[in-house]
């Protein structure tokens, strides 16, 4: 009796394992929260017949969940935004290295690690009120600390990953001591205590409540392409400046992901990562969420991205941003950039 039950259990497990290995399913944990990603996933299922089960939540919640689930986690892929966050997942040992010729050929070396890949990039630019600020005064991130801008700078929190990664890049380029001086200078120029997201900063700059701020490009593109006339009108009052064009280039960040070590559907997972590096998916990133494709030479038809023009991007390996993230947060804390 006992033996036959064990046998049944073994048989059942055997069947399940075979079934799950052959199952055309992918379990995706995603911290991307863009409605336009629907089409991106639907297209993958259409091409491969692999059904996507998606769980969306905040970055840190998903990381916690994957850790708690441990070896039993159903997650195959973790997708998120920001280089420092990807690196955190990597540090926790959650990713499995992926060897894929296609991914290595398509994704530039500075936008990947052995364990994760960037699929799109976004730039962190300076936005300035055209009436209040002369564009020549804010050509570099460093200029935001100039006492000339006292009472004119607005910012989101220094603890936000976008600002952590920007500081991480500054540390790499000018060193920790100068980066801290910079942070103190910017804090001394604040028009108000940091609050809100990037879109709030843009709106406050347009309203004249702030003279200058920084923002990710896709928030600007979203307003430029908005169906609401008031959004497009407010963008007429805002100058977009590519910082540091004469030095190390404008800071870029990424969205990306990797395959989890415990992934039950490894084959599907690699297929999905390769799909994200394909022309179709790359175009979705660009046309849908107003990001730049990580893959060079993918044609993009996005009027807002085109209107923003070409720029020199910082070529720092994004993995470096992650390495400096802890030092970056400490600098913001010491400088009182809340
Ligand atoms: Fe964002």
Short mmCIF file of C-alpha atoms in Angstrom, two decimals, residues 56-336:
data_model
loop_
_atom_site.label_atom_id
_atom_site.label_comp_id
_atom_site.label_asym_id
_atom_site.label_seq_id
_atom_site.Cartn_x
_atom_site.Cartn_y
_atom_site.Cartn_z
CA UNK A 56 3.69 42.83 -11.87
CA UNK A 57 4.75 44.51 -8.67
CA UNK A 58 7.23 47.02 -7.34
CA UNK A 59 10.91 46.16 -7.85
CA UNK A 60 11.78 45.51 -4.22
CA UNK A 61 8.59 43.52 -3.58
CA UNK A 62 9.39 41.23 -6.48
CA UNK A 63 12.97 40.71 -5.31
CA UNK A 64 11.69 39.86 -1.83
CA UNK A 65 9.15 37.48 -3.31
CA UNK A 66 11.75 35.65 -5.41
CA UNK A 67 13.98 35.30 -2.35
CA UNK A 68 11.14 34.00 -0.18
CA UNK A 69 10.04 31.51 -2.79
CA UNK A 70 13.59 30.22 -2.98
CA UNK A 71 14.11 26.98 -4.92
CA UNK A 72 10.32 26.70 -5.42
CA UNK A 73 9.94 30.03 -7.17
CA UNK A 74 7.88 29.71 -10.35
CA UNK A 75 9.60 32.79 -11.78
CA UNK A 76 11.61 32.31 -14.97
CA UNK A 77 12.50 35.93 -15.73
CA UNK A 78 12.88 39.07 -13.66
CA UNK A 79 12.45 42.30 -15.61
CA UNK A 80 13.03 45.67 -14.02
CA UNK A 81 14.24 49.21 -14.56
CA UNK A 82 17.50 50.74 -13.35
CA UNK A 83 21.00 49.28 -13.44
CA UNK A 84 21.51 49.35 -9.67
CA UNK A 85 18.40 47.24 -9.12
CA UNK A 86 19.50 44.62 -11.63
CA UNK A 87 22.85 44.50 -9.94
CA UNK A 88 21.17 44.00 -6.58
CA UNK A 89 19.33 40.93 -7.88
CA UNK A 90 22.63 39.73 -9.27
CA UNK A 91 24.42 40.25 -5.96
CA UNK A 92 21.74 38.21 -4.22
CA UNK A 93 22.68 35.38 -6.59
CA UNK A 94 19.22 35.22 -8.17
CA UNK A 95 20.27 35.17 -11.82
CA UNK A 96 21.64 32.30 -13.86
CA UNK A 97 24.33 33.15 -16.40
CA UNK A 98 22.93 33.08 -19.93
CA UNK A 99 25.18 32.11 -22.81
CA UNK A 100 23.58 33.31 -25.99
CA UNK A 101 25.47 34.27 -29.12
CA UNK A 102 22.50 36.28 -30.26
CA UNK A 103 22.36 38.34 -27.06
CA UNK A 104 26.11 38.91 -27.08
CA UNK A 105 25.99 40.09 -30.68
CA UNK A 106 22.94 42.30 -30.30
CA UNK A 107 23.40 43.94 -26.87
CA UNK A 108 26.48 46.20 -26.60
CA UNK A 109 29.04 45.10 -24.01
CA UNK A 110 28.53 48.18 -21.80
CA UNK A 111 24.82 47.33 -21.53
CA UNK A 112 25.06 43.79 -20.18
CA UNK A 113 26.74 41.51 -17.65
CA UNK A 114 27.11 37.72 -17.83
CA UNK A 115 23.84 37.47 -15.86
CA UNK A 116 21.59 40.24 -17.14
CA UNK A 117 20.92 42.31 -20.23
CA UNK A 118 19.66 45.81 -20.90
CA UNK A 119 16.96 46.00 -23.55
CA UNK A 120 16.36 49.72 -23.65
CA UNK A 121 18.00 52.93 -22.54
CA UNK A 122 16.71 56.23 -21.21
CA UNK A 123 18.69 59.41 -20.66
CA UNK A 124 18.61 61.70 -17.62
CA UNK A 125 18.44 65.23 -18.99
CA UNK A 126 18.21 68.76 -17.65
CA UNK A 127 14.90 70.56 -18.08
CA UNK A 128 14.78 74.32 -17.68
CA UNK A 129 12.10 76.97 -17.71
CA UNK A 130 12.78 78.95 -20.89
CA UNK A 131 11.92 82.33 -19.29
CA UNK A 132 13.73 81.83 -15.99
CA UNK A 133 16.96 80.09 -17.04
CA UNK A 134 19.52 80.70 -19.77
CA UNK A 135 20.30 77.38 -21.43
CA UNK A 136 24.02 78.20 -21.50
CA UNK A 137 24.03 78.26 -17.68
CA UNK A 138 22.89 74.63 -17.40
CA UNK A 139 24.89 72.68 -19.96
CA UNK A 140 26.32 70.19 -17.45
CA UNK A 141 25.12 68.32 -14.36
CA UNK A 142 27.89 70.17 -12.52
CA UNK A 143 26.19 73.52 -13.33
CA UNK A 144 23.23 72.61 -11.10
CA UNK A 145 25.48 73.28 -8.11
CA UNK A 146 26.39 76.79 -9.30
CA UNK A 147 25.30 79.38 -6.65
CA UNK A 148 23.82 81.36 -9.58
CA UNK A 149 20.90 78.89 -9.43
CA UNK A 150 20.09 79.49 -5.77
CA UNK A 151 16.42 78.79 -5.06
CA UNK A 152 15.84 77.46 -8.59
CA UNK A 153 16.61 73.73 -8.56
CA UNK A 154 13.89 71.11 -7.99
CA UNK A 155 14.44 67.38 -7.58
CA UNK A 156 12.84 64.11 -6.68
CA UNK A 157 14.26 62.20 -3.71
CA UNK A 158 17.97 61.43 -3.52
CA UNK A 159 17.02 57.88 -2.53
CA UNK A 160 15.26 57.21 -5.81
CA UNK A 161 17.20 54.72 -7.98
CA UNK A 162 17.29 57.18 -10.93
CA UNK A 163 19.15 59.73 -8.82
CA UNK A 164 21.31 57.06 -7.17
CA UNK A 165 22.45 55.91 -10.61
CA UNK A 166 23.12 59.49 -11.72
CA UNK A 167 25.28 60.03 -8.63
CA UNK A 168 26.99 56.68 -9.27
CA UNK A 169 27.98 57.96 -12.73
CA UNK A 170 29.23 61.25 -11.29
CA UNK A 171 31.38 59.34 -8.78
CA UNK A 172 32.90 57.39 -11.67
CA UNK A 173 33.65 60.57 -13.63
CA UNK A 174 34.67 63.17 -11.04
CA UNK A 175 35.41 61.10 -7.92
CA UNK A 176 33.59 60.86 -4.58
CA UNK A 177 34.88 64.10 -3.03
CA UNK A 178 33.81 66.33 -5.93
CA UNK A 179 30.55 64.42 -6.28
CA UNK A 180 29.76 65.21 -2.64
CA UNK A 181 30.61 68.90 -3.12
CA UNK A 182 28.26 68.83 -6.06
CA UNK A 183 25.43 67.29 -4.03
CA UNK A 184 25.87 69.92 -1.31
CA UNK A 185 25.82 72.67 -3.92
CA UNK A 186 22.62 71.36 -5.50
CA UNK A 187 20.94 71.02 -2.09
CA UNK A 188 21.89 74.65 -1.34
CA UNK A 189 20.13 75.62 -4.59
CA UNK A 190 16.87 73.76 -3.89
CA UNK A 191 13.65 75.69 -4.50
CA UNK A 192 11.81 73.22 -2.25
CA UNK A 193 12.29 69.96 -0.36
CA UNK A 194 12.51 67.05 -2.83
CA UNK A 195 9.09 65.62 -3.65
CA UNK A 196 7.19 63.88 -6.45
CA UNK A 197 8.38 62.01 -9.52
CA UNK A 198 10.07 63.21 -12.70
CA UNK A 199 6.78 64.33 -14.29
CA UNK A 200 6.06 66.49 -11.23
CA UNK A 201 9.44 68.20 -11.66
CA UNK A 202 8.75 68.89 -15.34
CA UNK A 203 5.34 70.37 -14.54
CA UNK A 204 6.78 72.54 -11.78
CA UNK A 205 9.48 73.77 -14.15
CA UNK A 206 6.84 74.63 -16.76
CA UNK A 207 4.76 76.43 -14.11
CA UNK A 208 7.80 78.47 -13.05
CA UNK A 209 7.74 77.10 -9.50
CA UNK A 210 11.17 75.65 -10.30
CA UNK A 211 13.73 76.98 -12.75
CA UNK A 212 15.50 73.74 -13.47
CA UNK A 213 15.32 69.98 -12.74
CA UNK A 214 16.43 66.64 -14.15
CA UNK A 215 14.16 64.07 -15.74
CA UNK A 216 14.26 60.81 -17.64
CA UNK A 217 13.60 61.34 -21.33
CA UNK A 218 10.56 59.07 -21.64
CA UNK A 219 8.56 61.27 -19.26
CA UNK A 220 9.29 64.23 -21.52
CA UNK A 221 8.41 62.25 -24.63
CA UNK A 222 5.16 61.17 -23.00
CA UNK A 223 4.16 64.81 -22.45
CA UNK A 224 5.31 65.81 -25.94
CA UNK A 225 3.11 63.07 -27.46
CA UNK A 226 0.23 63.52 -25.03
CA UNK A 227 -3.32 63.71 -26.32
CA UNK A 228 -4.03 66.44 -23.79
CA UNK A 229 -3.33 69.85 -25.34
CA UNK A 230 -2.37 71.25 -21.89
CA UNK A 231 0.49 68.71 -21.66
CA UNK A 232 1.86 69.75 -25.04
CA UNK A 233 1.44 73.43 -24.14
CA UNK A 234 3.42 73.04 -20.93
CA UNK A 235 6.26 71.46 -22.90
CA UNK A 236 6.50 74.67 -24.94
CA UNK A 237 7.77 76.43 -21.82
CA UNK A 238 10.43 73.79 -21.11
CA UNK A 239 13.90 73.59 -22.67
CA UNK A 240 15.43 70.10 -22.86
CA UNK A 241 19.20 70.12 -22.46
CA UNK A 242 21.56 67.19 -23.08
CA UNK A 243 24.06 67.51 -20.25
CA UNK A 244 27.84 67.11 -20.56
CA UNK A 245 28.02 66.95 -24.34
CA UNK A 246 31.56 68.35 -24.23
CA UNK A 247 32.76 65.92 -21.59
CA UNK A 248 31.61 62.39 -20.66
CA UNK A 249 28.15 62.54 -22.21
CA UNK A 250 24.61 62.40 -20.85
CA UNK A 251 23.93 59.82 -18.16
CA UNK A 252 21.86 56.90 -19.38
CA UNK A 253 20.07 54.23 -17.42
CA UNK A 254 18.45 51.02 -18.60
CA UNK A 255 15.59 48.65 -18.32
CA UNK A 256 16.51 45.02 -18.55
CA UNK A 257 16.35 41.60 -17.03
CA UNK A 258 17.73 38.13 -16.65
CA UNK A 259 16.87 34.47 -16.20
CA UNK A 260 16.49 33.27 -12.64
CA UNK A 261 18.67 30.46 -11.31
CA UNK A 262 15.58 28.54 -10.22
CA UNK A 263 13.68 29.09 -13.51
CA UNK A 264 11.46 26.05 -14.23
CA UNK A 265 11.26 26.90 -17.94
CA UNK A 266 14.84 27.75 -18.88
CA UNK A 267 14.37 27.15 -22.60
CA UNK A 268 11.40 29.51 -22.77
CA UNK A 269 13.31 32.01 -20.66
CA UNK A 270 16.28 32.20 -23.04
CA UNK A 271 13.88 32.43 -25.99
CA UNK A 272 12.16 35.36 -24.29
CA UNK A 273 15.42 37.20 -23.59
CA UNK A 274 16.45 36.69 -27.22
CA UNK A 275 13.03 37.90 -28.33
CA UNK A 276 13.48 41.11 -26.35
CA UNK A 277 16.70 41.77 -28.29
CA UNK A 278 14.93 41.28 -31.62
CA UNK A 279 13.94 44.12 -33.93
CA UNK A 280 10.21 43.84 -33.16
CA UNK A 281 10.60 43.99 -29.39
CA UNK A 282 13.21 46.73 -29.63
CA UNK A 283 10.75 48.80 -31.64
CA UNK A 284 8.08 48.29 -28.99
CA UNK A 285 10.39 49.73 -26.36
CA UNK A 286 11.07 52.75 -28.54
CA UNK A 287 7.65 53.39 -30.00
CA UNK A 288 5.59 52.29 -27.03
CA UNK A 289 7.43 53.60 -24.00
CA UNK A 290 9.62 56.21 -25.69
CA UNK A 291 12.92 54.55 -24.80
CA UNK A 292 15.89 53.96 -27.06
CA UNK A 293 16.59 50.43 -28.27
CA UNK A 294 19.66 48.88 -26.65
CA UNK A 295 20.42 47.26 -30.01
CA UNK A 296 22.20 49.62 -32.37
CA UNK A 297 20.69 50.38 -35.76
CA UNK A 298 17.08 49.40 -35.03
CA UNK A 299 14.98 51.93 -36.93
CA UNK A 300 12.68 53.88 -34.64
CA UNK A 301 9.59 55.79 -35.68
CA UNK A 302 8.89 57.97 -32.69
CA UNK A 303 8.27 61.67 -33.38
CA UNK A 304 8.98 62.67 -29.76
CA UNK A 305 12.34 60.86 -29.67
CA UNK A 306 13.18 62.38 -33.05
CA UNK A 307 12.19 65.86 -31.82
CA UNK A 308 14.61 65.49 -28.91
CA UNK A 309 17.42 64.90 -31.40
CA UNK A 310 20.74 63.09 -31.22
CA UNK A 311 23.12 63.27 -28.30
CA UNK A 312 26.34 61.91 -26.91
CA UNK A 313 25.54 59.26 -24.31
CA UNK A 314 27.82 58.35 -21.44
CA UNK A 315 29.57 55.11 -22.42
CA UNK A 316 30.30 54.02 -18.85
CA UNK A 317 29.49 50.31 -18.41
CA UNK A 318 26.14 50.26 -16.62
CA UNK A 319 27.49 47.63 -14.23
CA UNK A 320 29.74 50.41 -12.83
CA UNK A 321 26.64 52.32 -11.74
CA UNK A 322 25.65 49.41 -9.58
CA UNK A 323 29.09 49.22 -8.02
CA UNK A 324 28.86 52.85 -6.87
CA UNK A 325 25.24 52.73 -5.68
CA UNK A 326 25.99 52.40 -1.96
CA UNK A 327 28.53 55.24 -2.02
CA UNK A 328 25.99 57.32 -3.96
CA UNK A 329 23.28 56.92 -1.33
CA UNK A 330 25.76 57.84 1.43
CA UNK A 331 26.68 61.03 -0.38
CA UNK A 332 23.03 62.08 -0.73
CA UNK A 333 22.49 61.33 2.97
CA UNK A 334 25.51 63.37 4.06
CA UNK A 335 24.52 66.24 1.78
CA UNK A 336 20.96 66.29 3.15
#
